[in-house]
mmCIF file of C-alpha atoms in Angstrom:
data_model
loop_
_atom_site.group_PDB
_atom_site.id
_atom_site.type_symbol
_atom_site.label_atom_id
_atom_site.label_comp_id
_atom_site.label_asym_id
_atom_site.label_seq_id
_atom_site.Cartn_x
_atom_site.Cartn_y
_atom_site.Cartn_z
ATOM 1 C CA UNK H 1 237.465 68.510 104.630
ATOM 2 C CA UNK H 2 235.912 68.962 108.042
ATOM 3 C CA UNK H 3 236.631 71.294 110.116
ATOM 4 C CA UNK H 4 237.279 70.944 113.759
ATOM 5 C CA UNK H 5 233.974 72.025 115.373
ATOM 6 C CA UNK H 6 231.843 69.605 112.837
ATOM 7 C CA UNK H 7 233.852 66.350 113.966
ATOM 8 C CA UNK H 8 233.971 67.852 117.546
ATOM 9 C CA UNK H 9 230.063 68.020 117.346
ATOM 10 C CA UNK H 10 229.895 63.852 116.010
ATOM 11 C CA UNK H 11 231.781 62.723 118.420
ATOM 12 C CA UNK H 12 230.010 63.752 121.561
ATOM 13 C CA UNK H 13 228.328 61.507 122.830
ATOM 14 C CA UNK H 14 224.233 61.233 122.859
ATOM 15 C CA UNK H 15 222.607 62.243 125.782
ATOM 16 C CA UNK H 16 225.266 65.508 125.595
ATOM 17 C CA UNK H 17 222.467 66.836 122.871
ATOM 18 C CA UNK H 18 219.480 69.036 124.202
ATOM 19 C CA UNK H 19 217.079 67.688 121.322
ATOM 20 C CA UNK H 20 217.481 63.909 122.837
ATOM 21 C CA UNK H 21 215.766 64.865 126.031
ATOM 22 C CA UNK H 22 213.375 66.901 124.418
ATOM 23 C CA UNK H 23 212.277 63.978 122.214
ATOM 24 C CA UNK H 24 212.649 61.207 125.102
ATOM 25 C CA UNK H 25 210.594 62.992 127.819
ATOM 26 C CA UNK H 26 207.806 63.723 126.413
ATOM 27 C CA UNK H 27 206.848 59.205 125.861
ATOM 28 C CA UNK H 28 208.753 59.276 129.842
ATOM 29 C CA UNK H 29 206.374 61.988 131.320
ATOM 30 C CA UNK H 30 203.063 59.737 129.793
ATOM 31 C CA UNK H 31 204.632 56.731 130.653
ATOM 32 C CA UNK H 32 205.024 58.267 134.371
ATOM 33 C CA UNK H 33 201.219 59.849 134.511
ATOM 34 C CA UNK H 34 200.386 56.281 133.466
ATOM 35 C CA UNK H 35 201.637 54.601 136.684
ATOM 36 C CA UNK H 36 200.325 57.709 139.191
ATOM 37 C CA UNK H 37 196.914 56.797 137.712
ATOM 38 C CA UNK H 38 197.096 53.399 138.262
ATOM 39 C CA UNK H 39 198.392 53.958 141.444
ATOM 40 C CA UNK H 40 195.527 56.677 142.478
ATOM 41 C CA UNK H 41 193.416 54.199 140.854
ATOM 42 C CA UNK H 42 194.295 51.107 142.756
ATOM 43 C CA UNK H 43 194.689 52.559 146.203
ATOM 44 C CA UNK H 44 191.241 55.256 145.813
ATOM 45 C CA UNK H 45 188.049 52.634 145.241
ATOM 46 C CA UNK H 46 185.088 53.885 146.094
ATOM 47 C CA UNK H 47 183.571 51.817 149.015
ATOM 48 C CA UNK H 48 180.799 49.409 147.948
ATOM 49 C CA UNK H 49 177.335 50.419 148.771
ATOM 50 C CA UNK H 50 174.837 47.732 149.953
ATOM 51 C CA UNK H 51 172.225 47.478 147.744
ATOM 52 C CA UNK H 52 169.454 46.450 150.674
ATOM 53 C CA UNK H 53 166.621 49.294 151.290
ATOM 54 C CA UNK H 54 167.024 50.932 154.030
ATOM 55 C CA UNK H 55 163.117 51.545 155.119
ATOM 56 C CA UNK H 56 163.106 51.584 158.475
ATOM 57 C CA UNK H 57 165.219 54.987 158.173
ATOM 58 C CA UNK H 58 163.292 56.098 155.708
ATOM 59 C CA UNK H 59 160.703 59.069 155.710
ATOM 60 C CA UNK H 60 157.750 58.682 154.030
ATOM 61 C CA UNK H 61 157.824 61.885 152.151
ATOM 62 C CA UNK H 62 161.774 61.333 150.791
ATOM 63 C CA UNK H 63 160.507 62.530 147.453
ATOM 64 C CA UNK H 64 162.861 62.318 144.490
ATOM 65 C CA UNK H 65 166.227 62.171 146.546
ATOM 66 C CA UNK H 66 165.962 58.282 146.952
ATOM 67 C CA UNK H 67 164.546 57.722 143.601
ATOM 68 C CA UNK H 68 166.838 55.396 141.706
ATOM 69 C CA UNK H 69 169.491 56.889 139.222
ATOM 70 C CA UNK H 70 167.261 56.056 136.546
ATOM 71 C CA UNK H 71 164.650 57.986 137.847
ATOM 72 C CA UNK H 72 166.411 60.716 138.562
ATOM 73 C CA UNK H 73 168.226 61.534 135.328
ATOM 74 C CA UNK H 74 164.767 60.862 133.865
ATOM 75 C CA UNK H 75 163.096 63.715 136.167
ATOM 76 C CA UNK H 76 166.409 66.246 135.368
ATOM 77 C CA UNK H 77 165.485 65.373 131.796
ATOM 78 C CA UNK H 78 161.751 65.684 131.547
ATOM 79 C CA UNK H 79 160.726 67.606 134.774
ATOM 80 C CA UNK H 80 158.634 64.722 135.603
ATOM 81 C CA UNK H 81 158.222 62.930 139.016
ATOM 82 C CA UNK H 82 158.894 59.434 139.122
ATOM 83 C CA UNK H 83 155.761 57.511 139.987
ATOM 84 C CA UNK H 84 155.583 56.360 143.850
ATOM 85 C CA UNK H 85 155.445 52.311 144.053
ATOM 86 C CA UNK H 86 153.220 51.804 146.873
ATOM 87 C CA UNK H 87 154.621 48.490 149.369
ATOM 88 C CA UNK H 88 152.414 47.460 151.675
#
């Protein structure tokens, strides 16, 4: 026979239990992240950058620091300078 606490305890209803919440927020708190990164995402972009050479601002000694990316991991990589192309 049941006692009065047990049946108490099945008829409360479900969100009354701690062990609900605990279970639901952790799927609520990703699901939340989820839409703050889309949001940080969608409102953040990067501007575009023109991809025109700008050599009338140029120096003629820039060195590495306008080498393309390519370039430039390759001379972090190796210790090598990229060869200078020569436009006349």
């Amino acid at each position: 026979m049941p006692t009065h606490s047990s049946s108490a305890l099945q008829q409360r209803p479900w969100w009354t239990h701690g062990h609900v919440w605990l279970i639901i927020s952790g799927p609520l708190v990703v699901v939340i992240a989820g839409f703050v990164t889309f949001y940080l995402a969608a409102n953040g972009q990067d501007p575009v950058l023109s991809t025109q050479e700008v050599t009338a601002q140029t120096p003629k000694d820039a060195g590495i620091s306008l080498a393309p990316a390519v370039q430039a991991r390759n001379h972090a990589a190796t210790g090598e300078l990229p060869a200078q192309n020569s436009k006349k």
